[in-house]
PDB file of C-alpha atoms and ligand atoms in Angstrom:
ATOM      1  CA  MET A   1       0.014  -0.103   0.237  1.00  0.00           C
ATOM      2  CA  ILE A   2       1.263   3.425  -0.448  1.00  0.00           C
ATOM      3  CA  PRO A   3       2.039   5.280   2.572  1.00  0.00           C
ATOM      4  CA  PRO A   4      -0.277   8.021   2.989  1.00  0.00           C
ATOM      5  CA  THR A   5       2.850  10.906   2.822  1.00  0.00           C
ATOM      6  CA  LEU A   6       3.257   9.790  -0.486  1.00  0.00           C
ATOM      7  CA  THR A   7      -0.403  10.497  -1.727  1.00  0.00           C
ATOM      8  CA  LYS A   8      -1.030  13.260  -3.845  1.00  0.00           C
ATOM      9  CA  SER A   9      -3.318  14.991  -1.251  1.00  0.00           C
ATOM     10  CA  ALA A  10      -0.740  14.960   0.841  1.00  0.00           C
ATOM     11  CA  THR A  11       1.441  16.314  -1.315  1.00  0.00           C
ATOM     12  CA  ASP A  12      -0.958  19.201  -1.936  1.00  0.00           C
ATOM     13  CA  GLU A  13      -1.660  19.628   1.719  1.00  0.00           C
ATOM     14  CA  THR A  14       2.499  20.175   2.027  1.00  0.00           C
ATOM     15  CA  SER A  15       2.361  23.261  -0.201  1.00  0.00           C
ATOM     16  CA  LEU A  16      -0.552  24.098   1.744  1.00  0.00           C
ATOM     17  CA  ASP A  17       1.370  23.725   5.009  1.00  0.00           C
ATOM     18  CA  PHE A  18       3.314  26.610   3.553  1.00  0.00           C
ATOM     19  CA  PRO A  19       1.687  29.930   5.602  1.00  0.00           C
ATOM     20  CA  ASP A  20       0.238  33.421   4.421  1.00  0.00           C
ATOM     21  CA  HIS A  21       2.738  35.525   6.822  1.00  0.00           C
ATOM     22  CA  ALA A  22       5.724  32.908   5.184  1.00  0.00           C
ATOM     23  CA  LEU A  23       4.452  33.867   1.454  1.00  0.00           C
ATOM     24  CA  ALA A  24       4.030  37.568   2.323  1.00  0.00           C
ATOM     25  CA  ARG A  25       7.643  37.496   3.674  1.00  0.00           C
ATOM     26  CA  VAL A  26       8.988  35.739   0.232  1.00  0.00           C
ATOM     27  CA  ARG A  27       7.018  38.354  -2.030  1.00  0.00           C
ATOM     28  CA  ASP A  28       8.536  41.741  -0.246  1.00  0.00           C
ATOM     29  CA  ILE A  29      11.852  40.062  -0.601  1.00  0.00           C
ATOM     30  CA  LEU A  30      11.284  39.200  -4.258  1.00  0.00           C
ATOM     31  CA  LYS A  31       9.930  42.544  -4.788  1.00  0.00           C
ATOM     32  CA  ALA A  32      12.753  44.087  -3.029  1.00  0.00           C
ATOM     33  CA  ARG A  33      15.694  42.421  -4.456  1.00  0.00           C
ATOM     34  CA  ARG A  34      14.458  41.149  -7.838  1.00  0.00           C
ATOM     35  CA  ASN A  35      12.177  43.615  -8.600  1.00  0.00           C
ATOM     36  CA  PHE A  36       9.889  40.971  -9.276  1.00  0.00           C
ATOM     37  CA  ASP A  37       5.997  41.094  -8.361  1.00  0.00           C
ATOM     38  CA  ILE A  38       4.140  37.770  -7.370  1.00  0.00           C
ATOM     39  CA  GLY A  39       0.782  39.368  -6.207  1.00  0.00           C
ATOM     40  CA  SER A  40      -0.721  38.813  -9.175  1.00  0.00           C
ATOM     41  CA  TYR A  41      -0.028  34.994  -8.977  1.00  0.00           C
ATOM     42  CA  LYS A  42      -2.289  32.108  -7.605  1.00  0.00           C
ATOM     43  CA  ASP A  43      -1.660  31.663  -4.003  1.00  0.00           C
ATOM     44  CA  LYS A  44      -2.495  27.822  -4.488  1.00  0.00           C
ATOM     45  CA  TYR A  45       0.697  27.937  -7.484  1.00  0.00           C
ATOM     46  CA  LEU A  46       3.009  29.951  -5.553  1.00  0.00           C
ATOM     47  CA  LYS A  47       2.817  27.640  -2.429  1.00  0.00           C
ATOM     48  CA  ARG A  48       3.122  24.388  -4.424  1.00  0.00           C
ATOM     49  CA  ARG A  49       6.068  25.505  -6.367  1.00  0.00           C
ATOM     50  CA  ILE A  50       7.755  27.326  -3.383  1.00  0.00           C
ATOM     51  CA  ALA A  51       7.008  24.199  -1.041  1.00  0.00           C
ATOM     52  CA  ILE A  52       9.435  22.160  -3.589  1.00  0.00           C
ATOM     53  CA  ARG A  53      12.553  24.756  -2.993  1.00  0.00           C
ATOM     54  CA  VAL A  54      11.393  24.228   0.844  1.00  0.00           C
ATOM     55  CA  ARG A  55      12.215  20.268   0.312  1.00  0.00           C
ATOM     56  CA  ALA A  56      15.033  20.713  -1.618  1.00  0.00           C
ATOM     57  CA  THR A  57      17.017  23.086   0.503  1.00  0.00           C
ATOM     58  CA  HIS A  58      15.648  20.509   3.560  1.00  0.00           C
ATOM     59  CA  SER A  59      14.590  23.531   5.540  1.00  0.00           C
ATOM     60  CA  ALA A  60      12.770  22.645   8.559  1.00  0.00           C
ATOM     61  CA  THR A  61      10.066  24.821   8.478  1.00  0.00           C
ATOM     62  CA  ALA A  62       8.471  27.974   6.282  1.00  0.00           C
ATOM     63  CA  ASP A  63      10.116  30.487   8.092  1.00  0.00           C
ATOM     64  CA  ALA A  64      13.479  28.820   8.597  1.00  0.00           C
ATOM     65  CA  TYR A  65      13.612  29.091   4.802  1.00  0.00           C
ATOM     66  CA  CYS A  66      12.112  32.821   4.422  1.00  0.00           C
ATOM     67  CA  GLU A  67      15.778  33.077   6.321  1.00  0.00           C
ATOM     68  CA  LEU A  68      17.212  31.124   3.708  1.00  0.00           C
ATOM     69  CA  VAL A  69      16.195  33.500   1.024  1.00  0.00           C
ATOM     70  CA  ALA A  70      16.874  36.534   2.516  1.00  0.00           C
ATOM     71  CA  ARG A  71      20.667  35.746   2.882  1.00  0.00           C
ATOM     72  CA  ASN A  72      21.147  33.279   0.355  1.00  0.00           C
ATOM     73  CA  GLU A  73      21.470  34.953  -3.301  1.00  0.00           C
ATOM     74  CA  GLY A  74      21.952  31.517  -4.667  1.00  0.00           C
ATOM     75  CA  GLU A  75      18.573  30.520  -3.437  1.00  0.00           C
ATOM     76  CA  LEU A  76      16.735  33.776  -4.449  1.00  0.00           C
ATOM     77  CA  GLU A  77      18.297  33.054  -7.862  1.00  0.00           C
ATOM     78  CA  LEU A  78      16.997  29.016  -7.898  1.00  0.00           C
ATOM     79  CA  LEU A  79      13.463  30.416  -6.467  1.00  0.00           C
ATOM     80  CA  VAL A  80      12.701  32.885  -9.178  1.00  0.00           C
ATOM     81  CA  LYS A  81      13.311  30.323 -11.375  1.00  0.00           C
ATOM     82  CA  GLY A  82      11.185  27.801  -9.701  1.00  0.00           C
ATOM     83  CA  LEU A  83       8.429  30.512  -9.836  1.00  0.00           C
ATOM     84  CA  THR A  84       8.589  30.982 -13.511  1.00  0.00           C
ATOM     85  CA  ILE A  85       8.028  27.511 -15.353  1.00  0.00           C
ATOM     86  CA  HIS A  86       9.629  27.772 -18.861  1.00  0.00           C
ATOM     87  CA  VAL A  87       8.422  24.537 -20.618  1.00  0.00           C
ATOM     88  CA  SER A  88       8.248  25.154 -24.155  1.00  0.00           C
ATOM     89  CA  GLN A  89       8.727  23.485 -27.731  1.00  0.00           C
ATOM     90  CA  PHE A  90       8.837  24.515 -31.276  1.00  0.00           C
ATOM     91  CA  PHE A  91       5.132  24.571 -32.904  1.00  0.00           C
ATOM     92  CA  ARG A  92       4.169  23.627 -28.989  1.00  0.00           C
ATOM     93  CA  ASN A  93       0.147  22.025 -30.430  1.00  0.00           C
ATOM     94  CA  ARG A  94       1.296  21.672 -33.985  1.00  0.00           C
ATOM     95  CA  PRO A  95      -2.649  22.342 -34.827  1.00  0.00           C
ATOM     96  CA  THR A  96      -2.143  26.005 -33.471  1.00  0.00           C
ATOM     97  CA  PHE A  97       0.244  26.859 -35.792  1.00  0.00           C
ATOM     98  CA  GLU A  98      -1.531  24.985 -39.056  1.00  0.00           C
ATOM     99  CA  LYS A  99      -4.389  27.225 -38.137  1.00  0.00           C
ATOM    100  CA  LEU A 100      -2.300  30.035 -38.006  1.00  0.00           C
ATOM    101  CA  ARG A 101      -0.506  29.415 -41.263  1.00  0.00           C
ATOM    102  CA  GLU A 102      -3.776  28.413 -42.948  1.00  0.00           C
ATOM    103  CA  GLU A 103      -6.294  30.394 -42.446  1.00  0.00           C
ATOM    104  CA  VAL A 104      -5.413  33.183 -39.839  1.00  0.00           C
ATOM    105  CA  LEU A 105      -2.233  35.217 -41.398  1.00  0.00           C
ATOM    106  CA  PRO A 106      -3.346  34.794 -44.788  1.00  0.00           C
ATOM    107  CA  ALA A 107      -6.675  37.031 -43.560  1.00  0.00           C
ATOM    108  CA  LEU A 108      -4.666  38.781 -41.821  1.00  0.00           C
ATOM    109  CA  PHE A 109      -2.239  39.992 -44.661  1.00  0.00           C
ATOM    110  CA  GLU A 110      -4.867  40.672 -46.691  1.00  0.00           C
ATOM    111  CA  ARG A 111      -6.762  42.625 -44.581  1.00  0.00           C
ATOM    112  CA  LEU A 112      -3.628  44.563 -43.877  1.00  0.00           C
ATOM    113  CA  ARG A 113      -3.790  44.883 -47.658  1.00  0.00           C
ATOM    114  CA  CYS A 114      -7.164  46.346 -47.962  1.00  0.00           C
ATOM    115  CA  ASP A 115      -6.150  48.962 -45.321  1.00  0.00           C
ATOM    116  CA  GLY A 116      -3.126  50.206 -46.987  1.00  0.00           C
ATOM    117  CA  ARG A 117      -0.664  49.153 -44.533  1.00  0.00           C
ATOM    118  CA  ASP A 118       2.878  48.438 -44.978  1.00  0.00           C
ATOM    119  CA  HIS A 119       3.381  47.217 -41.696  1.00  0.00           C
ATOM    120  CA  VAL A 120       2.447  44.365 -39.314  1.00  0.00           C
ATOM    121  CA  THR A 121       3.541  43.902 -35.521  1.00  0.00           C
ATOM    122  CA  PHE A 122       3.521  40.083 -33.961  1.00  0.00           C
ATOM    123  CA  TRP A 123       3.990  40.030 -30.178  1.00  0.00           C
ATOM    124  CA  SER A 124       4.877  36.723 -28.412  1.00  0.00           C
ATOM    125  CA  VAL A 125       4.022  37.085 -24.492  1.00  0.00           C
ATOM    126  CA  GLY A 126       5.706  34.944 -22.160  1.00  0.00           C
ATOM    127  CA  CYS A 127       8.035  33.714 -24.869  1.00  0.00           C
ATOM    128  CA  ALA A 128      10.470  31.415 -22.941  1.00  0.00           C
ATOM    129  CA  SER A 129      13.382  30.657 -24.575  1.00  0.00           C
ATOM    130  CA  GLY A 130      12.201  31.504 -27.746  1.00  0.00           C
ATOM    131  CA  GLU A 131      10.966  28.723 -29.087  1.00  0.00           C
ATOM    132  CA  GLU A 132       7.247  30.277 -30.030  1.00  0.00           C
ATOM    133  CA  PRO A 133       8.255  33.251 -31.770  1.00  0.00           C
ATOM    134  CA  TYR A 134      10.740  31.182 -33.725  1.00  0.00           C
ATOM    135  CA  SER A 135       8.605  28.973 -34.641  1.00  0.00           C
ATOM    136  CA  LEU A 136       6.269  31.828 -35.960  1.00  0.00           C
ATOM    137  CA  ALA A 137       9.477  33.170 -37.691  1.00  0.00           C
ATOM    138  CA  ILE A 138       9.774  29.655 -39.685  1.00  0.00           C
ATOM    139  CA  ILE A 139       6.406  29.994 -40.825  1.00  0.00           C
ATOM    140  CA  LEU A 140       6.641  33.333 -42.392  1.00  0.00           C
ATOM    141  CA  ARG A 141      10.159  32.331 -43.871  1.00  0.00           C
ATOM    142  CA  ASP A 142       8.581  29.209 -45.201  1.00  0.00           C
ATOM    143  CA  SER A 143       4.752  30.252 -46.657  1.00  0.00           C
ATOM    144  CA  PHE A 144       4.986  34.236 -46.641  1.00  0.00           C
ATOM    145  CA  GLY A 145       7.317  34.980 -48.525  1.00  0.00           C
ATOM    146  CA  GLU A 146       5.878  37.782 -50.777  1.00  0.00           C
ATOM    147  CA  GLU A 147       4.620  39.424 -48.000  1.00  0.00           C
ATOM    148  CA  LEU A 148       7.918  39.413 -45.683  1.00  0.00           C
ATOM    149  CA  LYS A 149       8.785  41.666 -48.829  1.00  0.00           C
ATOM    150  CA  GLN A 150       5.775  43.972 -48.870  1.00  0.00           C
ATOM    151  CA  PHE A 151       5.628  44.549 -45.468  1.00  0.00           C
ATOM    152  CA  LYS A 152       7.885  45.684 -42.487  1.00  0.00           C
ATOM    153  CA  VAL A 153       8.029  43.101 -40.173  1.00  0.00           C
ATOM    154  CA  SER A 154       8.290  43.284 -35.961  1.00  0.00           C
ATOM    155  CA  LEU A 155       8.529  40.090 -34.424  1.00  0.00           C
ATOM    156  CA  VAL A 156       9.252  40.872 -31.082  1.00  0.00           C
ATOM    157  CA  ALA A 157       9.039  38.495 -27.820  1.00  0.00           C
ATOM    158  CA  THR A 158       9.070  39.088 -24.151  1.00  0.00           C
ATOM    159  CA  ASP A 159       9.330  37.457 -21.132  1.00  0.00           C
ATOM    160  CA  ILE A 160       9.960  38.232 -17.217  1.00  0.00           C
ATOM    161  CA  ASN A 161      13.224  36.287 -17.246  1.00  0.00           C
ATOM    162  CA  GLU A 162      16.560  37.834 -17.829  1.00  0.00           C
ATOM    163  CA  GLY A 163      18.220  34.290 -17.807  1.00  0.00           C
ATOM    164  CA  ILE A 164      15.419  32.521 -20.421  1.00  0.00           C
ATOM    165  CA  LEU A 165      15.616  35.646 -22.690  1.00  0.00           C
ATOM    166  CA  ASN A 166      19.976  35.301 -22.845  1.00  0.00           C
ATOM    167  CA  ALA A 167      18.905  31.163 -23.844  1.00  0.00           C
ATOM    168  CA  ALA A 168      16.528  32.327 -26.343  1.00  0.00           C
ATOM    169  CA  CYS A 169      19.021  34.800 -28.186  1.00  0.00           C
ATOM    170  CA  THR A 170      21.640  31.959 -28.166  1.00  0.00           C
ATOM    171  CA  GLY A 171      18.978  29.555 -30.122  1.00  0.00           C
ATOM    172  CA  ALA A 172      20.676  26.157 -28.836  1.00  0.00           C
ATOM    173  CA  TYR A 173      17.832  23.285 -28.048  1.00  0.00           C
ATOM    174  CA  SER A 174      17.916  20.036 -26.980  1.00  0.00           C
ATOM    175  CA  PRO A 175      15.983  17.441 -29.294  1.00  0.00           C
ATOM    176  CA  GLU A 176      13.019  16.946 -26.897  1.00  0.00           C
ATOM    177  CA  ARG A 177      12.652  20.940 -27.701  1.00  0.00           C
ATOM    178  CA  LEU A 178      12.036  20.107 -31.477  1.00  0.00           C
ATOM    179  CA  ALA A 179      10.037  16.729 -31.263  1.00  0.00           C
ATOM    180  CA  GLU A 180       7.261  18.680 -32.678  1.00  0.00           C
ATOM    181  CA  VAL A 181       8.939  20.185 -35.586  1.00  0.00           C
ATOM    182  CA  PRO A 182       7.517  19.498 -38.827  1.00  0.00           C
ATOM    183  CA  ALA A 183       9.006  17.234 -41.736  1.00  0.00           C
ATOM    184  CA  GLY A 184      12.070  18.628 -43.163  1.00  0.00           C
ATOM    185  CA  VAL A 185      11.985  21.965 -40.549  1.00  0.00           C
ATOM    186  CA  LYS A 186      14.586  20.300 -38.499  1.00  0.00           C
ATOM    187  CA  GLU A 187      16.592  19.971 -41.979  1.00  0.00           C
ATOM    188  CA  ARG A 188      16.533  23.196 -42.888  1.00  0.00           C
ATOM    189  CA  TYR A 189      16.905  25.524 -39.808  1.00  0.00           C
ATOM    190  CA  PHE A 190      18.823  23.507 -37.080  1.00  0.00           C
ATOM    191  CA  SER A 191      22.677  22.371 -37.307  1.00  0.00           C
ATOM    192  CA  PRO A 192      23.514  20.040 -34.627  1.00  0.00           C
ATOM    193  CA  VAL A 193      26.363  21.208 -32.417  1.00  0.00           C
ATOM    194  CA  GLY A 194      27.148  18.503 -30.058  1.00  0.00           C
ATOM    195  CA  ASP A 195      24.019  17.085 -28.169  1.00  0.00           C
ATOM    196  CA  ARG A 196      21.829  20.375 -29.187  1.00  0.00           C
ATOM    197  CA  PHE A 197      20.432  22.017 -32.326  1.00  0.00           C
ATOM    198  CA  LEU A 198      21.319  25.391 -33.237  1.00  0.00           C
ATOM    199  CA  LEU A 199      18.573  27.815 -35.280  1.00  0.00           C
ATOM    200  CA  ALA A 200      19.164  29.006 -38.322  1.00  0.00           C
ATOM    201  CA  PRO A 201      20.703  32.892 -37.766  1.00  0.00           C
ATOM    202  CA  ALA A 202      18.217  34.277 -40.324  1.00  0.00           C
ATOM    203  CA  VAL A 203      15.626  33.284 -38.066  1.00  0.00           C
ATOM    204  CA  ARG A 204      17.300  34.243 -35.523  1.00  0.00           C
ATOM    205  CA  GLU A 205      17.497  37.728 -36.652  1.00  0.00           C
ATOM    206  CA  MET A 206      13.826  37.562 -37.259  1.00  0.00           C
ATOM    207  CA  VAL A 207      13.101  37.570 -33.696  1.00  0.00           C
ATOM    208  CA  GLU A 208      13.644  40.929 -31.244  1.00  0.00           C
ATOM    209  CA  PHE A 209      13.985  39.400 -27.391  1.00  0.00           C
ATOM    210  CA  ARG A 210      13.074  42.714 -24.911  1.00  0.00           C
ATOM    211  CA  ARG A 211      12.360  41.536 -20.872  1.00  0.00           C
ATOM    212  CA  SER A 212       9.249  43.161 -19.191  1.00  0.00           C
ATOM    213  CA  ASP A 213       6.444  42.071 -17.300  1.00  0.00           C
ATOM    214  CA  LEU A 214       3.217  41.730 -19.148  1.00  0.00           C
ATOM    215  CA  PHE A 215       1.612  43.731 -15.638  1.00  0.00           C
ATOM    216  CA  ASN A 216       3.684  46.824 -16.621  1.00  0.00           C
ATOM    217  CA  PRO A 217       1.567  49.016 -19.495  1.00  0.00           C
ATOM    218  CA  ASP A 218       4.533  50.707 -20.266  1.00  0.00           C
ATOM    219  CA  SER A 219       5.971  47.567 -21.948  1.00  0.00           C
ATOM    220  CA  SER A 220       2.436  46.783 -24.132  1.00  0.00           C
ATOM    221  CA  ILE A 221       3.070  46.636 -27.633  1.00  0.00           C
ATOM    222  CA  GLU A 222       0.594  47.936 -30.263  1.00  0.00           C
ATOM    223  CA  SER A 223       0.204  44.856 -32.354  1.00  0.00           C
ATOM    224  CA  ASP A 224      -1.779  42.825 -34.973  1.00  0.00           C
ATOM    225  CA  LEU A 225      -1.155  39.060 -33.781  1.00  0.00           C
ATOM    226  CA  ILE A 226      -0.536  38.798 -30.145  1.00  0.00           C
ATOM    227  CA  LEU A 227       0.649  35.282 -28.964  1.00  0.00           C
ATOM    228  CA  CYS A 228       0.112  34.347 -25.240  1.00  0.00           C
ATOM    229  CA  ARG A 229      -0.221  30.687 -24.998  1.00  0.00           C
ATOM    230  CA  ASN A 230       0.405  29.229 -21.453  1.00  0.00           C
ATOM    231  CA  VAL A 231       1.121  32.092 -19.204  1.00  0.00           C
ATOM    232  CA  LEU A 232      -2.433  33.026 -18.204  1.00  0.00           C
ATOM    233  CA  ILE A 233      -3.093  29.837 -16.168  1.00  0.00           C
ATOM    234  CA  TYR A 234      -0.652  31.038 -13.170  1.00  0.00           C
ATOM    235  CA  PHE A 235      -2.280  33.730 -12.130  1.00  0.00           C
ATOM    236  CA  GLU A 236      -5.149  34.698 -10.735  1.00  0.00           C
ATOM    237  CA  ARG A 237      -8.685  35.039 -12.359  1.00  0.00           C
ATOM    238  CA  GLY A 238      -9.202  38.878 -11.586  1.00  0.00           C
ATOM    239  CA  GLU A 239      -5.814  39.089 -12.912  1.00  0.00           C
ATOM    240  CA  GLN A 240      -5.456  37.536 -16.046  1.00  0.00           C
ATOM    241  CA  ALA A 241      -8.972  39.560 -16.922  1.00  0.00           C
ATOM    242  CA  ARG A 242      -6.960  42.713 -16.382  1.00  0.00           C
ATOM    243  CA  ILE A 243      -3.985  41.079 -18.853  1.00  0.00           C
ATOM    244  CA  LEU A 244      -6.478  40.213 -21.251  1.00  0.00           C
ATOM    245  CA  HIS A 245      -8.029  44.027 -20.962  1.00  0.00           C
ATOM    246  CA  GLY A 246      -4.243  44.861 -21.685  1.00  0.00           C
ATOM    247  CA  PHE A 247      -4.112  42.941 -24.959  1.00  0.00           C
ATOM    248  CA  ALA A 248      -7.665  44.151 -26.554  1.00  0.00           C
ATOM    249  CA  SER A 249      -6.057  47.619 -25.818  1.00  0.00           C
ATOM    250  CA  SER A 250      -2.730  46.930 -27.446  1.00  0.00           C
ATOM    251  CA  LEU A 251      -4.582  44.797 -30.330  1.00  0.00           C
ATOM    252  CA  ARG A 252      -4.714  47.019 -33.544  1.00  0.00           C
ATOM    253  CA  THR A 253      -8.676  47.083 -34.624  1.00  0.00           C
ATOM    254  CA  GLY A 254      -9.261  43.305 -36.275  1.00  0.00           C
ATOM    255  CA  GLY A 255      -5.616  41.890 -34.531  1.00  0.00           C
ATOM    256  CA  VAL A 256      -5.869  38.459 -33.453  1.00  0.00           C
ATOM    257  CA  LEU A 257      -5.232  36.758 -29.765  1.00  0.00           C
ATOM    258  CA  VAL A 258      -3.677  33.275 -29.500  1.00  0.00           C
ATOM    259  CA  LEU A 259      -4.224  31.715 -26.182  1.00  0.00           C
ATOM    260  CA  GLY A 260      -2.774  28.365 -24.572  1.00  0.00           C
ATOM    261  CA  LYS A 261      -5.286  25.104 -24.729  1.00  0.00           C
ATOM    262  CA  ALA A 262      -5.938  25.427 -21.113  1.00  0.00           C
ATOM    263  CA  GLU A 263      -6.839  29.371 -21.284  1.00  0.00           C
ATOM    264  CA  THR A 264      -9.639  30.895 -22.438  1.00  0.00           C
ATOM    265  CA  LEU A 265     -10.933  34.741 -22.546  1.00  0.00           C
ATOM    266  CA  VAL A 266     -12.742  35.203 -18.821  1.00  0.00           C
ATOM    267  CA  GLY A 267     -15.096  37.806 -17.476  1.00  0.00           C
ATOM    268  CA  GLU A 268     -16.301  41.087 -19.566  1.00  0.00           C
ATOM    269  CA  VAL A 269     -13.028  40.857 -22.327  1.00  0.00           C
ATOM    270  CA  ARG A 270     -15.372  38.520 -24.047  1.00  0.00           C
ATOM    271  CA  GLN A 271     -17.104  41.442 -25.682  1.00  0.00           C
ATOM    272  CA  ARG A 272     -14.193  42.723 -26.966  1.00  0.00           C
ATOM    273  CA  PHE A 273     -13.325  39.452 -28.868  1.00  0.00           C
ATOM    274  CA  THR A 274     -15.045  37.262 -31.350  1.00  0.00           C
ATOM    275  CA  THR A 275     -13.942  33.810 -31.507  1.00  0.00           C
ATOM    276  CA  LEU A 276     -11.945  32.686 -34.819  1.00  0.00           C
ATOM    277  CA  CYS A 277     -11.246  29.030 -33.139  1.00  0.00           C
ATOM    278  CA  PRO A 278     -12.762  27.655 -30.273  1.00  0.00           C
ATOM    279  CA  VAL A 279     -10.461  24.715 -30.212  1.00  0.00           C
ATOM    280  CA  GLU A 280      -7.234  26.151 -31.129  1.00  0.00           C
ATOM    281  CA  ARG A 281      -8.365  29.088 -28.724  1.00  0.00           C
ATOM    282  CA  ILE A 282      -8.091  32.180 -31.457  1.00  0.00           C
ATOM    283  CA  TYR A 283      -9.708  35.319 -30.908  1.00  0.00           C
ATOM    284  CA  GLN A 284     -10.197  38.474 -32.918  1.00  0.00           C
ATOM    285  CA  LYS A 285     -10.620  41.748 -31.697  1.00  0.00           C
ATOM    286  CA  SER A 286     -13.965  43.107 -32.550  1.00  0.00           C
ATOM    287  CA  ARG A 287     -14.366  45.754 -34.769  1.00  0.00           C
ATOM    288  CA  PHE A 288     -16.543  47.208 -33.046  1.00  0.00           C
ATOM    289  CA  SER A 289     -16.688  47.582 -29.193  1.00  0.00           C
ATOM    290  CA  VAL A 290     -17.850  49.309 -26.106  1.00  0.00           C
ATOM    291  CA  TYR A 291     -14.818  50.313 -25.046  1.00  0.00           C
TER     292      TYR A 291
HETATM  293  C1  SAM B   1       5.380  27.871 -19.780  1.00  0.00           C
HETATM  294  S1  SAM B   1       6.342  29.377 -20.314  1.00  0.00           S
HETATM  295  C2  SAM B   1       5.397  29.779 -21.977  1.00  0.00           C
HETATM  296  C3  SAM B   1       6.315  29.748 -23.081  1.00  0.00           C
HETATM  297  C4  SAM B   1       5.468  29.676 -24.178  1.00  0.00           C
HETATM  298  N1  SAM B   1       4.467  30.931 -24.591  1.00  0.00           N
HETATM  299  C5  SAM B   1       4.423  28.491 -24.405  1.00  0.00           C
HETATM  300  O1  SAM B   1       3.400  28.361 -24.146  1.00  0.00           O
HETATM  301  O2  SAM B   1       5.463  27.259 -25.287  1.00  0.00           O
HETATM  302  C6  SAM B   1       5.666  30.457 -19.291  1.00  0.00           C
HETATM  303  C7  SAM B   1       6.450  31.926 -19.581  1.00  0.00           C
HETATM  304  O3  SAM B   1       5.782  32.882 -19.053  1.00  0.00           O
HETATM  305  C8  SAM B   1       6.803  33.880 -18.382  1.00  0.00           C
HETATM  306  N2  SAM B   1       6.387  34.785 -17.126  1.00  0.00           N
HETATM  307  C9  SAM B   1       5.657  34.500 -15.868  1.00  0.00           C
HETATM  308  N3  SAM B   1       5.260  35.516 -15.779  1.00  0.00           N
HETATM  309  C10 SAM B   1       5.493  36.612 -16.329  1.00  0.00           C
HETATM  310  C11 SAM B   1       5.575  37.978 -16.509  1.00  0.00           C
HETATM  311  N4  SAM B   1       4.753  38.548 -15.126  1.00  0.00           N
HETATM  312  N5  SAM B   1       5.596  38.793 -17.505  1.00  0.00           N
HETATM  313  C12 SAM B   1       6.089  38.162 -18.442  1.00  0.00           C
HETATM  314  N6  SAM B   1       6.704  36.964 -18.790  1.00  0.00           N
HETATM  315  C13 SAM B   1       6.178  36.093 -17.434  1.00  0.00           C
HETATM  316  C14 SAM B   1       7.955  32.778 -17.806  1.00  0.00           C
HETATM  317  O4  SAM B   1       9.213  33.553 -17.682  1.00  0.00           O
HETATM  318  C15 SAM B   1       8.066  31.863 -18.509  1.00  0.00           C
HETATM  319  O5  SAM B   1       8.883  32.091 -19.608  1.00  0.00           O
END
């Protein structure tokens, strides 16, 4: 029989044992020393992630762990890493990228042509180590060569974590990050270097990486298409609504928003979008909105 301490519910309880006062202390330390505001993240998520560090450091209590974080730079860094999950893959949820290639991007370029536009802006929010914006860049190169000549294309990718953005700029990936890459793409755009695959400079040069916190309104980018996938899930519902309103304001008229498969529009912001594809979580900013 599995001992009760190893069951899932017991693990969850351990995470909930991290008391509110200790969470508040961790929040203050992160804000003061890293200017990292975790106030918008779900408490349950934070407590679960911090509990992993408490166990890894063999801290006897939550307060002992707070003391450790307060005086140890190395642990502070590991905690920041532990709180921001960077799992990603090239062409993650491939049908979403197929939908973009086959329907969304052709319609977007067509509309821009009709509107007489000569530039287009793509924004990947919470881009982790770059797999998502680079996947879009590959699609643009492979399927929209003419449009790349006609339009000035800006492809901006942002994340809160500086270390992960350095990795994105380097563009070297372990094989599992390429598991969903379509046939032929690996051969055309990646070269093996040791046990990793290096992305071609021509694709790397298409993406501009910037560090920014998506809660900072000053960092929003006026865009035609926003990809924000597998980021909202970490935040409280009210914060999700706030972020989504921010996206609706950043998108140009008719602009497109792509969320992760486990994410959706919440609350009143639904009135500011129409759904283009419910399965792939693709939404378009409504032309007529009360806002
Ligand atoms: C799970 S990854 C998602 C990567 C990619 N979008 C994908 O779907 O494969 C979540 C990313 O969101 C970033 N993130 C978390 N909080 C953020 C914030 N407040 N502002 C900007 N990025 C944030 C994390 O650093 C992490 O790289």
